[in-house]
mmCIF file of N, CA and C in Angstrom:
data_model
loop_
_atom_site.group_PDB
_atom_site.id
_atom_site.type_symbol
_atom_site.label_atom_id
_atom_site.label_comp_id
_atom_site.label_asym_id
_atom_site.label_seq_id
_atom_site.Cartn_x
_atom_site.Cartn_y
_atom_site.Cartn_z
ATOM 1 N N MET Z 1 -57.490 -80.587 -179.082
ATOM 2 C CA MET Z 1 -57.577 -79.450 -179.964
ATOM 3 C C MET Z 1 -56.425 -78.497 -179.622
ATOM 4 N N PHE Z 2 -55.771 -77.998 -180.648
ATOM 5 C CA PHE Z 2 -54.662 -77.074 -180.476
ATOM 6 C C PHE Z 2 -54.950 -75.756 -181.181
ATOM 7 N N ALA Z 3 -54.506 -74.670 -180.567
ATOM 8 C CA ALA Z 3 -54.521 -73.357 -181.198
ATOM 9 C C ALA Z 3 -53.197 -73.210 -181.929
ATOM 10 N N VAL Z 4 -53.255 -72.926 -183.217
ATOM 11 C CA VAL Z 4 -52.052 -72.722 -184.030
ATOM 12 C C VAL Z 4 -52.131 -71.317 -184.600
ATOM 13 N N GLU Z 5 -51.137 -70.514 -184.282
ATOM 14 C CA GLU Z 5 -51.082 -69.138 -184.766
ATOM 15 C C GLU Z 5 -49.752 -68.915 -185.474
ATOM 16 N N LEU Z 6 -49.820 -68.347 -186.665
ATOM 17 C CA LEU Z 6 -48.627 -68.033 -187.445
ATOM 18 C C LEU Z 6 -48.694 -66.576 -187.874
ATOM 19 N N ALA Z 7 -47.566 -65.898 -187.838
ATOM 20 C CA ALA Z 7 -47.459 -64.521 -188.327
ATOM 21 C C ALA Z 7 -46.020 -64.321 -188.787
ATOM 22 N N LEU Z 8 -45.830 -64.230 -190.103
ATOM 23 C CA LEU Z 8 -44.477 -64.087 -190.625
ATOM 24 C C LEU Z 8 -44.504 -63.516 -192.034
ATOM 25 N N ASP Z 9 -43.370 -62.996 -192.421
ATOM 26 C CA ASP Z 9 -43.145 -62.565 -193.789
ATOM 27 C C ASP Z 9 -42.256 -63.601 -194.454
ATOM 28 N N LEU Z 10 -42.566 -63.902 -195.710
ATOM 29 C CA LEU Z 10 -41.784 -64.868 -196.476
ATOM 30 C C LEU Z 10 -40.804 -64.142 -197.379
ATOM 31 N N SER Z 11 -39.680 -64.761 -197.609
ATOM 32 C CA SER Z 11 -38.642 -64.213 -198.475
ATOM 33 C C SER Z 11 -39.195 -63.957 -199.874
ATOM 34 N N PRO Z 12 -38.709 -62.922 -200.549
ATOM 35 C CA PRO Z 12 -39.148 -62.685 -201.931
ATOM 36 C C PRO Z 12 -38.808 -63.843 -202.869
ATOM 37 N N THR Z 13 -37.883 -64.717 -202.449
ATOM 38 C CA THR Z 13 -37.473 -65.843 -203.293
ATOM 39 C C THR Z 13 -38.186 -67.149 -202.936
ATOM 40 N N VAL Z 14 -39.255 -67.080 -202.153
ATOM 41 C CA VAL Z 14 -39.976 -68.298 -201.781
ATOM 42 C C VAL Z 14 -40.444 -69.004 -203.059
ATOM 43 N N PRO Z 15 -40.196 -70.301 -203.186
ATOM 44 C CA PRO Z 15 -40.590 -71.024 -204.402
ATOM 45 C C PRO Z 15 -42.105 -71.057 -204.600
ATOM 46 N N GLY Z 16 -42.494 -71.065 -205.847
ATOM 47 C CA GLY Z 16 -43.908 -71.134 -206.194
ATOM 48 C C GLY Z 16 -44.591 -72.357 -205.616
ATOM 49 N N ALA Z 17 -43.887 -73.478 -205.532
ATOM 50 C CA ALA Z 17 -44.479 -74.705 -204.992
ATOM 51 C C ALA Z 17 -44.854 -74.530 -203.518
ATOM 52 N N VAL Z 18 -44.036 -73.805 -202.755
ATOM 53 C CA VAL Z 18 -44.342 -73.547 -201.345
ATOM 54 C C VAL Z 18 -45.570 -72.645 -201.254
ATOM 55 N N LEU Z 19 -45.628 -71.621 -202.091
ATOM 56 C CA LEU Z 19 -46.800 -70.738 -202.101
ATOM 57 C C LEU Z 19 -48.062 -71.487 -202.510
ATOM 58 N N ASP Z 20 -47.956 -72.371 -203.492
ATOM 59 C CA ASP Z 20 -49.116 -73.158 -203.926
ATOM 60 C C ASP Z 20 -49.634 -74.038 -202.796
ATOM 61 N N THR Z 21 -48.718 -74.690 -202.087
ATOM 62 C CA THR Z 21 -49.116 -75.533 -200.959
ATOM 63 C C THR Z 21 -49.745 -74.691 -199.861
ATOM 64 N N LEU Z 22 -49.163 -73.537 -199.573
ATOM 65 C CA LEU Z 22 -49.706 -72.640 -198.556
ATOM 66 C C LEU Z 22 -51.102 -72.168 -198.946
ATOM 67 N N ARG Z 23 -51.268 -71.744 -200.183
ATOM 68 C CA ARG Z 23 -52.593 -71.304 -200.643
ATOM 69 C C ARG Z 23 -53.619 -72.424 -200.507
ATOM 70 N N TRP Z 24 -53.219 -73.650 -200.855
ATOM 71 C CA TRP Z 24 -54.136 -74.782 -200.741
ATOM 72 C C TRP Z 24 -54.556 -74.992 -199.287
ATOM 73 N N HIS Z 25 -53.574 -74.937 -198.374
ATOM 74 C CA HIS Z 25 -53.896 -75.110 -196.955
ATOM 75 C C HIS Z 25 -54.778 -73.980 -196.432
ATOM 76 N N LEU Z 26 -54.665 -72.796 -197.000
ATOM 77 C CA LEU Z 26 -55.514 -71.671 -196.610
ATOM 78 C C LEU Z 26 -56.903 -71.742 -197.235
ATOM 79 N N GLY Z 27 -57.110 -72.710 -198.118
ATOM 80 C CA GLY Z 27 -58.411 -72.863 -198.755
ATOM 81 C C GLY Z 27 -58.665 -71.848 -199.851
ATOM 82 N N LEU Z 28 -57.613 -71.419 -200.515
ATOM 83 C CA LEU Z 28 -57.736 -70.379 -201.532
ATOM 84 C C LEU Z 28 -57.964 -70.935 -202.937
ATOM 85 N N GLY Z 29 -58.384 -72.190 -203.032
ATOM 86 C CA GLY Z 29 -58.791 -72.749 -204.318
ATOM 87 C C GLY Z 29 -57.688 -73.212 -205.240
ATOM 88 N N GLU Z 30 -56.460 -73.199 -204.755
ATOM 89 C CA GLU Z 30 -55.370 -73.685 -205.591
ATOM 90 C C GLU Z 30 -55.438 -75.209 -205.656
ATOM 91 N N PRO Z 31 -54.814 -75.814 -206.644
ATOM 92 C CA PRO Z 31 -54.848 -77.280 -206.740
ATOM 93 C C PRO Z 31 -54.163 -77.942 -205.551
ATOM 94 N N GLU Z 32 -54.594 -79.159 -205.254
ATOM 95 C CA GLU Z 32 -54.006 -79.942 -204.175
ATOM 96 C C GLU Z 32 -52.528 -80.185 -204.462
ATOM 97 N N PRO Z 33 -51.662 -80.083 -203.443
ATOM 98 C CA PRO Z 33 -50.232 -80.336 -203.662
ATOM 99 C C PRO Z 33 -49.998 -81.729 -204.236
ATOM 100 N N VAL Z 34 -49.009 -81.825 -205.104
ATOM 101 C CA VAL Z 34 -48.689 -83.085 -205.782
ATOM 102 C C VAL Z 34 -48.334 -84.170 -204.778
ATOM 103 N N ASP Z 35 -47.617 -83.810 -203.720
ATOM 104 C CA ASP Z 35 -47.149 -84.802 -202.753
ATOM 105 C C ASP Z 35 -48.137 -85.049 -201.615
ATOM 106 N N ALA Z 36 -49.369 -84.551 -201.738
ATOM 107 C CA ALA Z 36 -50.349 -84.690 -200.659
ATOM 108 C C ALA Z 36 -50.848 -86.126 -200.553
ATOM 109 N N SER Z 37 -50.973 -86.596 -199.312
ATOM 110 C CA SER Z 37 -51.553 -87.913 -199.093
ATOM 111 C C SER Z 37 -53.062 -87.816 -199.312
ATOM 112 N N PRO Z 38 -53.727 -88.932 -199.577
ATOM 113 C CA PRO Z 38 -55.170 -88.905 -199.824
ATOM 114 C C PRO Z 38 -55.980 -88.415 -198.626
ATOM 115 N N ASP Z 39 -55.417 -88.520 -197.423
ATOM 116 C CA ASP Z 39 -56.136 -88.107 -196.220
ATOM 117 C C ASP Z 39 -55.900 -86.645 -195.846
ATOM 118 N N LEU Z 40 -55.020 -85.961 -196.568
ATOM 119 C CA LEU Z 40 -54.694 -84.583 -196.241
ATOM 120 C C LEU Z 40 -55.814 -83.648 -196.688
ATOM 121 N N PHE Z 41 -56.095 -82.653 -195.853
ATOM 122 C CA PHE Z 41 -57.081 -81.626 -196.192
ATOM 123 C C PHE Z 41 -56.502 -80.281 -195.780
ATOM 124 N N PRO Z 42 -57.065 -79.176 -196.278
ATOM 125 C CA PRO Z 42 -56.533 -77.857 -195.918
ATOM 126 C C PRO Z 42 -56.596 -77.613 -194.412
ATOM 127 N N LEU Z 43 -55.454 -77.393 -193.796
ATOM 128 C CA LEU Z 43 -55.368 -77.258 -192.351
ATOM 129 C C LEU Z 43 -55.487 -75.827 -191.850
ATOM 130 N N LEU Z 44 -55.387 -74.855 -192.740
ATOM 131 C CA LEU Z 44 -55.431 -73.450 -192.325
ATOM 132 C C LEU Z 44 -56.634 -72.725 -192.935
ATOM 133 N N ALA Z 45 -57.653 -73.476 -193.306
ATOM 134 C CA ALA Z 45 -58.788 -72.901 -194.042
ATOM 135 C C ALA Z 45 -59.966 -72.511 -193.161
ATOM 136 N N GLY Z 46 -59.880 -72.728 -191.847
ATOM 137 C CA GLY Z 46 -60.990 -72.380 -190.964
ATOM 138 C C GLY Z 46 -61.233 -70.882 -190.927
ATOM 139 N N ARG Z 47 -62.501 -70.513 -190.936
ATOM 140 C CA ARG Z 47 -62.902 -69.097 -190.830
ATOM 141 C C ARG Z 47 -64.114 -69.025 -189.911
ATOM 142 N N GLY Z 48 -64.263 -67.923 -189.213
ATOM 143 C CA GLY Z 48 -65.408 -67.746 -188.336
ATOM 144 C C GLY Z 48 -65.057 -68.012 -186.886
ATOM 145 N N PRO Z 49 -66.084 -68.129 -186.025
ATOM 146 C CA PRO Z 49 -65.852 -68.330 -184.597
ATOM 147 C C PRO Z 49 -65.136 -69.651 -184.314
ATOM 148 N N ALA Z 50 -64.194 -69.614 -183.382
ATOM 149 C CA ALA Z 50 -63.496 -70.820 -182.963
ATOM 150 C C ALA Z 50 -64.366 -71.585 -181.973
ATOM 151 N N ALA Z 51 -64.343 -72.911 -182.068
ATOM 152 C CA ALA Z 51 -65.174 -73.743 -181.200
ATOM 153 C C ALA Z 51 -64.577 -73.909 -179.807
ATOM 154 N N LYS Z 52 -63.269 -74.082 -179.706
ATOM 155 C CA LYS Z 52 -62.634 -74.401 -178.418
ATOM 156 C C LYS Z 52 -61.674 -73.331 -177.912
ATOM 157 N N ILE Z 53 -60.984 -72.627 -178.799
ATOM 158 C CA ILE Z 53 -59.907 -71.737 -178.369
ATOM 159 C C ILE Z 53 -60.359 -70.302 -178.175
ATOM 160 N N GLY Z 54 -61.620 -70.013 -178.491
ATOM 161 C CA GLY Z 54 -62.117 -68.647 -178.384
ATOM 162 C C GLY Z 54 -61.655 -67.795 -179.552
ATOM 163 N N GLY Z 55 -62.280 -66.677 -179.726
ATOM 164 C CA GLY Z 55 -61.898 -65.767 -180.790
ATOM 165 C C GLY Z 55 -62.327 -66.253 -182.167
ATOM 166 N N VAL Z 56 -61.591 -65.851 -183.170
ATOM 167 C CA VAL Z 56 -61.947 -66.085 -184.558
ATOM 168 C C VAL Z 56 -60.847 -66.870 -185.266
ATOM 169 N N LEU Z 57 -61.261 -67.810 -186.123
ATOM 170 C CA LEU Z 57 -60.329 -68.510 -187.004
ATOM 171 C C LEU Z 57 -60.158 -67.659 -188.254
ATOM 172 N N THR Z 58 -58.922 -67.498 -188.681
ATOM 173 C CA THR Z 58 -58.658 -66.646 -189.831
ATOM 174 C C THR Z 58 -57.407 -67.129 -190.560
ATOM 175 N N GLY Z 59 -57.206 -66.635 -191.752
ATOM 176 C CA GLY Z 59 -56.005 -66.924 -192.520
ATOM 177 C C GLY Z 59 -55.901 -65.961 -193.682
ATOM 178 N N GLU Z 60 -54.800 -65.246 -193.756
ATOM 179 C CA GLU Z 60 -54.572 -64.264 -194.823
ATOM 180 C C GLU Z 60 -53.160 -64.401 -195.359
ATOM 181 N N LEU Z 61 -53.032 -64.344 -196.659
ATOM 182 C CA LEU Z 61 -51.740 -64.306 -197.340
ATOM 183 C C LEU Z 61 -51.793 -63.133 -198.297
ATOM 184 N N LEU Z 62 -50.943 -62.158 -198.068
ATOM 185 C CA LEU Z 62 -50.935 -60.947 -198.887
ATOM 186 C C LEU Z 62 -49.542 -60.673 -199.421
ATOM 187 N N ARG Z 63 -49.496 -60.147 -200.643
ATOM 188 C CA ARG Z 63 -48.222 -59.732 -201.233
ATOM 189 C C ARG Z 63 -48.101 -58.227 -201.050
ATOM 190 N N ALA Z 64 -46.974 -57.809 -200.484
ATOM 191 C CA ALA Z 64 -46.741 -56.390 -200.249
ATOM 192 C C ALA Z 64 -45.243 -56.140 -200.202
ATOM 193 N N GLY Z 65 -44.813 -55.086 -200.841
ATOM 194 C CA GLY Z 65 -43.406 -54.713 -200.769
ATOM 195 C C GLY Z 65 -42.449 -55.757 -201.305
ATOM 196 N N GLY Z 66 -42.866 -56.560 -202.282
ATOM 197 C CA GLY Z 66 -41.983 -57.544 -202.894
ATOM 198 C C GLY Z 66 -41.870 -58.856 -202.143
ATOM 199 N N HIS Z 67 -42.657 -59.035 -201.084
ATOM 200 C CA HIS Z 67 -42.628 -60.299 -200.349
ATOM 201 C C HIS Z 67 -44.058 -60.676 -199.966
ATOM 202 N N TRP Z 68 -44.224 -61.851 -199.382
ATOM 203 C CA TRP Z 68 -45.526 -62.344 -198.947
ATOM 204 C C TRP Z 68 -45.612 -62.262 -197.430
ATOM 205 N N SER Z 69 -46.776 -61.870 -196.922
ATOM 206 C CA SER Z 69 -47.032 -61.828 -195.483
ATOM 207 C C SER Z 69 -48.166 -62.791 -195.162
ATOM 208 N N LEU Z 70 -47.982 -63.586 -194.117
ATOM 209 C CA LEU Z 70 -48.961 -64.588 -193.707
ATOM 210 C C LEU Z 70 -49.355 -64.361 -192.258
ATOM 211 N N THR Z 71 -50.645 -64.399 -192.003
ATOM 212 C CA THR Z 71 -51.182 -64.428 -190.642
ATOM 213 C C THR Z 71 -52.329 -65.415 -190.635
ATOM 214 N N THR Z 72 -52.296 -66.347 -189.690
ATOM 215 C CA THR Z 72 -53.376 -67.323 -189.577
ATOM 216 C C THR Z 72 -53.542 -67.745 -188.125
ATOM 217 N N ARG Z 73 -54.775 -68.051 -187.770
ATOM 218 C CA ARG Z 73 -55.111 -68.551 -186.443
ATOM 219 C C ARG Z 73 -56.128 -69.658 -186.642
ATOM 220 N N GLN Z 74 -55.792 -70.867 -186.195
ATOM 221 C CA GLN Z 74 -56.617 -72.039 -186.478
ATOM 222 C C GLN Z 74 -56.738 -72.948 -185.269
ATOM 223 N N GLU Z 75 -57.774 -73.786 -185.287
ATOM 224 C CA GLU Z 75 -57.935 -74.898 -184.357
ATOM 225 C C GLU Z 75 -57.591 -76.167 -185.133
ATOM 226 N N ILE Z 76 -56.675 -76.960 -184.588
ATOM 227 C CA ILE Z 76 -56.274 -78.187 -185.272
ATOM 228 C C ILE Z 76 -56.283 -79.335 -184.273
ATOM 229 N N HIS Z 77 -56.935 -80.414 -184.627
ATOM 230 C CA HIS Z 77 -56.959 -81.599 -183.785
ATOM 231 C C HIS Z 77 -55.550 -82.176 -183.682
ATOM 232 N N ALA Z 78 -55.228 -82.751 -182.536
ATOM 233 C CA ALA Z 78 -53.898 -83.302 -182.273
ATOM 234 C C ALA Z 78 -53.482 -84.316 -183.331
ATOM 235 N N GLU Z 79 -54.399 -85.111 -183.812
ATOM 236 C CA GLU Z 79 -54.054 -86.142 -184.796
ATOM 237 C C GLU Z 79 -53.604 -85.556 -186.131
ATOM 238 N N PHE Z 80 -53.924 -84.282 -186.389
ATOM 239 C CA PHE Z 80 -53.545 -83.656 -187.659
ATOM 240 C C PHE Z 80 -52.313 -82.766 -187.546
ATOM 241 N N LEU Z 81 -51.798 -82.557 -186.335
ATOM 242 C CA LEU Z 81 -50.604 -81.722 -186.182
ATOM 243 C C LEU Z 81 -49.411 -82.251 -186.983
ATOM 244 N N PRO Z 82 -49.153 -83.570 -187.033
ATOM 245 C CA PRO Z 82 -48.037 -84.047 -187.854
ATOM 246 C C PRO Z 82 -48.191 -83.698 -189.339
ATOM 247 N N ASP Z 83 -49.426 -83.568 -189.820
ATOM 248 C CA ASP Z 83 -49.646 -83.186 -191.220
ATOM 249 C C ASP Z 83 -49.249 -81.732 -191.473
ATOM 250 N N LEU Z 84 -49.234 -80.928 -190.411
ATOM 251 C CA LEU Z 84 -48.867 -79.518 -190.539
ATOM 252 C C LEU Z 84 -47.356 -79.313 -190.549
ATOM 253 N N ASP Z 85 -46.601 -80.257 -189.983
ATOM 254 C CA ASP Z 85 -45.150 -80.098 -189.845
ATOM 255 C C ASP Z 85 -44.413 -79.792 -191.154
ATOM 256 N N PRO Z 86 -44.689 -80.496 -192.274
ATOM 257 C CA PRO Z 86 -43.957 -80.163 -193.506
ATOM 258 C C PRO Z 86 -44.178 -78.712 -193.956
ATOM 259 N N LEU Z 87 -45.399 -78.209 -193.773
ATOM 260 C CA LEU Z 87 -45.671 -76.815 -194.143
ATOM 261 C C LEU Z 87 -44.920 -75.869 -193.214
ATOM 262 N N LEU Z 88 -44.936 -76.139 -191.910
ATOM 263 C CA LEU Z 88 -44.216 -75.290 -190.960
ATOM 264 C C LEU Z 88 -42.724 -75.262 -191.268
ATOM 265 N N GLU Z 89 -42.161 -76.412 -191.616
ATOM 266 C CA GLU Z 89 -40.734 -76.472 -191.949
ATOM 267 C C GLU Z 89 -40.425 -75.675 -193.215
ATOM 268 N N ALA Z 90 -41.309 -75.765 -194.211
ATOM 269 C CA ALA Z 90 -41.104 -74.993 -195.448
ATOM 270 C C ALA Z 90 -41.220 -73.498 -195.183
ATOM 271 N N LEU Z 91 -42.168 -73.104 -194.353
ATOM 272 C CA LEU Z 91 -42.311 -71.689 -194.026
ATOM 273 C C LEU Z 91 -41.095 -71.182 -193.259
ATOM 274 N N ALA Z 92 -40.607 -71.973 -192.317
ATOM 275 C CA ALA Z 92 -39.414 -71.576 -191.564
ATOM 276 C C ALA Z 92 -38.207 -71.418 -192.489
ATOM 277 N N ALA Z 93 -38.087 -72.313 -193.459
ATOM 278 C CA ALA Z 93 -36.959 -72.259 -194.394
ATOM 279 C C ALA Z 93 -36.994 -71.017 -195.266
ATOM 280 N N HIS Z 94 -38.181 -70.443 -195.450
ATOM 281 C CA HIS Z 94 -38.318 -69.287 -196.335
ATOM 282 C C HIS Z 94 -38.796 -68.035 -195.615
ATOM 283 N N ALA Z 95 -38.697 -68.042 -194.269
ATOM 284 C CA ALA Z 95 -39.052 -66.849 -193.503
ATOM 285 C C ALA Z 95 -38.072 -65.732 -193.835
ATOM 286 N N ARG Z 96 -38.596 -64.545 -193.894
ATOM 287 C CA ARG Z 96 -37.766 -63.399 -194.267
ATOM 288 C C ARG Z 96 -36.717 -63.078 -193.207
ATOM 289 N N TRP Z 97 -37.081 -63.282 -191.938
ATOM 290 C CA TRP Z 97 -36.165 -63.000 -190.832
ATOM 291 C C TRP Z 97 -36.181 -64.145 -189.839
ATOM 292 N N PRO Z 98 -35.084 -64.366 -189.121
ATOM 293 C CA PRO Z 98 -35.091 -65.371 -188.058
ATOM 294 C C PRO Z 98 -35.920 -64.879 -186.874
ATOM 295 N N GLY Z 99 -36.378 -65.811 -186.084
ATOM 296 C CA GLY Z 99 -37.126 -65.451 -184.883
ATOM 297 C C GLY Z 99 -38.454 -66.179 -184.808
ATOM 298 N N VAL Z 100 -39.324 -65.694 -183.953
ATOM 299 C CA VAL Z 100 -40.626 -66.317 -183.726
ATOM 300 C C VAL Z 100 -41.504 -66.135 -184.958
ATOM 301 N N ILE Z 101 -42.065 -67.254 -185.433
ATOM 302 C CA ILE Z 101 -43.000 -67.194 -186.573
ATOM 303 C C ILE Z 101 -44.399 -67.645 -186.177
ATOM 304 N N GLY Z 102 -44.555 -68.111 -184.935
ATOM 305 C CA GLY Z 102 -45.871 -68.530 -184.492
ATOM 306 C C GLY Z 102 -45.819 -69.261 -183.174
ATOM 307 N N GLN Z 103 -46.962 -69.880 -182.846
ATOM 308 C CA GLN Z 103 -47.056 -70.642 -181.612
ATOM 309 C C GLN Z 103 -48.122 -71.713 -181.729
ATOM 310 N N VAL Z 104 -47.969 -72.747 -180.893
ATOM 311 C CA VAL Z 104 -48.921 -73.846 -180.811
ATOM 312 C C VAL Z 104 -49.249 -74.031 -179.336
ATOM 313 N N ARG Z 105 -50.547 -74.173 -179.035
ATOM 314 C CA ARG Z 105 -50.960 -74.315 -177.639
ATOM 315 C C ARG Z 105 -52.128 -75.278 -177.541
ATOM 316 N N PHE Z 106 -52.011 -76.271 -176.656
ATOM 317 C CA PHE Z 106 -53.152 -77.123 -176.359
ATOM 318 C C PHE Z 106 -54.218 -76.221 -175.758
ATOM 319 N N TYR Z 107 -55.453 -76.354 -176.204
ATOM 320 C CA TYR Z 107 -56.470 -75.367 -175.864
ATOM 321 C C TYR Z 107 -56.742 -75.226 -174.367
ATOM 322 N N GLU Z 108 -56.420 -76.228 -173.562
ATOM 323 C CA GLU Z 108 -56.646 -76.130 -172.120
ATOM 324 C C GLU Z 108 -55.424 -75.607 -171.370
ATOM 325 N N GLU Z 109 -54.326 -75.403 -172.060
ATOM 326 C CA GLU Z 109 -53.100 -74.908 -171.430
ATOM 327 C C GLU Z 109 -53.037 -73.384 -171.538
ATOM 328 N N GLU Z 110 -52.267 -72.794 -170.631
ATOM 329 C CA GLU Z 110 -52.072 -71.350 -170.650
ATOM 330 C C GLU Z 110 -50.840 -70.931 -171.440
ATOM 331 N N VAL Z 111 -49.849 -71.817 -171.508
ATOM 332 C CA VAL Z 111 -48.546 -71.452 -172.059
ATOM 333 C C VAL Z 111 -48.331 -72.159 -173.396
ATOM 334 N N PRO Z 112 -47.995 -71.398 -174.445
ATOM 335 C CA PRO Z 112 -47.781 -72.014 -175.759
ATOM 336 C C PRO Z 112 -46.347 -72.500 -175.947
ATOM 337 N N GLU Z 113 -46.167 -73.253 -177.020
ATOM 338 C CA GLU Z 113 -44.845 -73.626 -177.518
ATOM 339 C C GLU Z 113 -44.582 -72.689 -178.699
ATOM 340 N N LEU Z 114 -43.454 -71.986 -178.668
ATOM 341 C CA LEU Z 114 -43.136 -71.058 -179.749
ATOM 342 C C LEU Z 114 -42.555 -71.797 -180.945
ATOM 343 N N LEU Z 115 -42.919 -71.333 -182.135
ATOM 344 C CA LEU Z 115 -42.333 -71.822 -183.385
ATOM 345 C C LEU Z 115 -41.325 -70.764 -183.814
ATOM 346 N N VAL Z 116 -40.074 -71.163 -183.927
ATOM 347 C CA VAL Z 116 -38.989 -70.224 -184.179
ATOM 348 C C VAL Z 116 -38.197 -70.703 -185.381
ATOM 349 N N THR Z 117 -37.776 -69.766 -186.219
ATOM 350 C CA THR Z 117 -36.875 -70.115 -187.311
ATOM 351 C C THR Z 117 -35.465 -69.681 -186.925
ATOM 352 N N ARG Z 118 -34.546 -70.644 -187.049
ATOM 353 C CA ARG Z 118 -33.135 -70.412 -186.743
ATOM 354 C C ARG Z 118 -32.323 -70.959 -187.898
ATOM 355 N N GLU Z 119 -31.643 -70.058 -188.597
ATOM 356 C CA GLU Z 119 -30.822 -70.448 -189.749
ATOM 357 C C GLU Z 119 -31.619 -71.277 -190.749
ATOM 358 N N GLY Z 120 -32.876 -70.882 -190.969
ATOM 359 C CA GLY Z 120 -33.719 -71.556 -191.947
ATOM 360 C C GLY Z 120 -34.339 -72.855 -191.484
ATOM 361 N N LYS Z 121 -34.163 -73.207 -190.232
ATOM 362 C CA LYS Z 121 -34.727 -74.445 -189.680
ATOM 363 C C LYS Z 121 -35.781 -74.107 -188.638
ATOM 364 N N LEU Z 122 -36.794 -74.965 -188.552
ATOM 365 C CA LEU Z 122 -37.845 -74.802 -187.558
ATOM 366 C C LEU Z 122 -37.374 -75.342 -186.214
ATOM 367 N N ALA Z 123 -37.549 -74.544 -185.189
ATOM 368 C CA ALA Z 123 -37.272 -74.975 -183.823
ATOM 369 C C ALA Z 123 -38.526 -74.721 -182.989
ATOM 370 N N ARG Z 124 -38.772 -75.596 -182.038
ATOM 371 C CA ARG Z 124 -39.908 -75.443 -181.117
ATOM 372 C C ARG Z 124 -39.324 -75.127 -179.749
ATOM 373 N N VAL Z 125 -39.802 -74.037 -179.172
ATOM 374 C CA VAL Z 125 -39.283 -73.581 -177.882
ATOM 375 C C VAL Z 125 -40.411 -73.645 -176.872
ATOM 376 N N GLY Z 126 -40.280 -74.537 -175.913
ATOM 377 C CA GLY Z 126 -41.281 -74.665 -174.868
ATOM 378 C C GLY Z 126 -41.125 -73.563 -173.841
ATOM 379 N N LEU Z 127 -42.215 -72.979 -173.448
ATOM 380 C CA LEU Z 127 -42.209 -71.952 -172.411
ATOM 381 C C LEU Z 127 -42.752 -72.556 -171.129
ATOM 382 N N ARG Z 128 -42.516 -71.893 -170.027
ATOM 383 C CA ARG Z 128 -43.071 -72.360 -168.761
ATOM 384 C C ARG Z 128 -43.502 -71.157 -167.941
ATOM 385 N N VAL Z 129 -44.419 -71.397 -167.041
ATOM 386 C CA VAL Z 129 -44.908 -70.342 -166.182
ATOM 387 C C VAL Z 129 -43.837 -70.007 -165.165
ATOM 388 N N ALA Z 130 -43.569 -68.718 -164.972
ATOM 389 C CA ALA Z 130 -42.536 -68.282 -164.028
ATOM 390 C C ALA Z 130 -42.988 -68.483 -162.600
#
């Protein structure tokens, strides 16, 4: 089980298809993405108490000031992390600013891997205990 946390603002020019896919993953009732495999399900739709990572599962997408803001905290099984990668890459490509957009942490570990956008590309930065 992994803790996945995202917090970022999306560019005002983010394509509608990316927003539709994001809304679907958040469980906001939008239609399933056209390119979705039959085994894909909404990965950011958990709400309520977290089973393994503590705290609360949440996901919000709000429009404010001409752009979209996303914050989500989810528990995702390791086998489903590869299904999340295309969404993470699309979000990184349309992040409003470069820098940290989230983190991924195995629930038994103390140190997360940072999700960073650099020149519109997703980069994963491993941290270590000092």
